[in-house]
C-alpha positions as CSV (number, residue, x, y, z in Angstrom):
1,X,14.9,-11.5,1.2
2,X,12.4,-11.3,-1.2
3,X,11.8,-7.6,-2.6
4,X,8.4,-6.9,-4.5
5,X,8.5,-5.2,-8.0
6,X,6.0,-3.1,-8.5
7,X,4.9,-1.3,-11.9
8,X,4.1,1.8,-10.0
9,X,4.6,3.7,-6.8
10,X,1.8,6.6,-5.7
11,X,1.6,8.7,-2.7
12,X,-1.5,10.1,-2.5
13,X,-1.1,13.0,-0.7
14,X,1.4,14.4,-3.4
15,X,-1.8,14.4,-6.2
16,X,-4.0,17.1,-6.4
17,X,-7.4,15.9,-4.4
18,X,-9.9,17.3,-7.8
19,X,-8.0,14.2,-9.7
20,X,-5.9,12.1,-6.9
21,X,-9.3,9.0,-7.7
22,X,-8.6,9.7,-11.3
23,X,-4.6,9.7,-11.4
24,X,-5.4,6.2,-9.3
25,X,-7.2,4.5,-11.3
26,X,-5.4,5.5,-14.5
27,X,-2.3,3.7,-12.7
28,X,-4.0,1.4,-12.5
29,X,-5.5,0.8,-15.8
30,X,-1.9,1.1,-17.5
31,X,-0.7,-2.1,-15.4
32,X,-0.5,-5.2,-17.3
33,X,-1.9,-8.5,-15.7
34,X,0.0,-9.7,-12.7
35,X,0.9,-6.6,-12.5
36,X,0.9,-4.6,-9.2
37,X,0.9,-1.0,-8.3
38,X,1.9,0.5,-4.4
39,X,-0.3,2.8,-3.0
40,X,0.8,5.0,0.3
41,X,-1.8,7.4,2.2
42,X,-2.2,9.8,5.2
43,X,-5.8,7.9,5.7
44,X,-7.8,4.4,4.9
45,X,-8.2,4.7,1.4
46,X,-11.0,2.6,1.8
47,X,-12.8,5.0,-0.7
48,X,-10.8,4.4,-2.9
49,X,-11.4,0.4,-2.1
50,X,-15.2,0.6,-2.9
51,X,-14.5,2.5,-5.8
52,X,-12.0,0.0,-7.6
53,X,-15.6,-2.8,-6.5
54,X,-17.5,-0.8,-8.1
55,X,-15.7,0.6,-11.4
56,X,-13.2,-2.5,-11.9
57,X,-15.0,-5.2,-10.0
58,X,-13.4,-8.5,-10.7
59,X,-10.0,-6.9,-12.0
60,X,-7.9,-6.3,-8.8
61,X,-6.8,-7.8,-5.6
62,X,-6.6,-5.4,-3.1
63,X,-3.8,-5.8,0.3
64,X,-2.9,-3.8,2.9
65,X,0.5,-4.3,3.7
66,X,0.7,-1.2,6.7
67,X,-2.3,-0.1,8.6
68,X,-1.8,3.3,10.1
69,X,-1.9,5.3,12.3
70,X,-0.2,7.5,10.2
71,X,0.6,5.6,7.1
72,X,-1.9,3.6,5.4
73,X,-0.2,1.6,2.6
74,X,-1.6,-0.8,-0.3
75,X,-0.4,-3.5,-2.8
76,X,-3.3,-3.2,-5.9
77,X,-2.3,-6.1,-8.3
78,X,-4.1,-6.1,-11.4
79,X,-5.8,-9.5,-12.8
């Protein structure tokens, strides 16, 4: 079985909502190319998605790898 590294693990329910975007994309900015980050939610953080398009188009590929209904969770790997 092949396990997936990743540089970072966030739950976003566990940052504060005035900087959970912020925290994100800080994560994110710290990851090295080829690097990827995991990113669990209560919700679609598609936000979040349009977000990374708009403030770091070109930089990311974005995956869901779970889809709800309660658990929404994401593989961001940085370029």
């Amino acid at each position: 079985m092949n396990e997936k590294q990743y540089a970072a693990t966030l739950h976003a329910p566990d940052i504060r909502p005035k900087i959970r975007h912020v925290r994100i994309l800080e994560t994110f900015d710290r990851l090295k190319s080829g690097e990827m980050m995991h990113l669990s939610n209560t919700h679609d953080p598609k936000l979040l998605y349009y977000q990374f398009l708009i403030e770091r188009e070109g930089t990311f590929h974005w995956e869901y790898v779970e889809e709800g209904p309660e658990v929404w969770r994401v593989e961001i790997e940085k370029r």
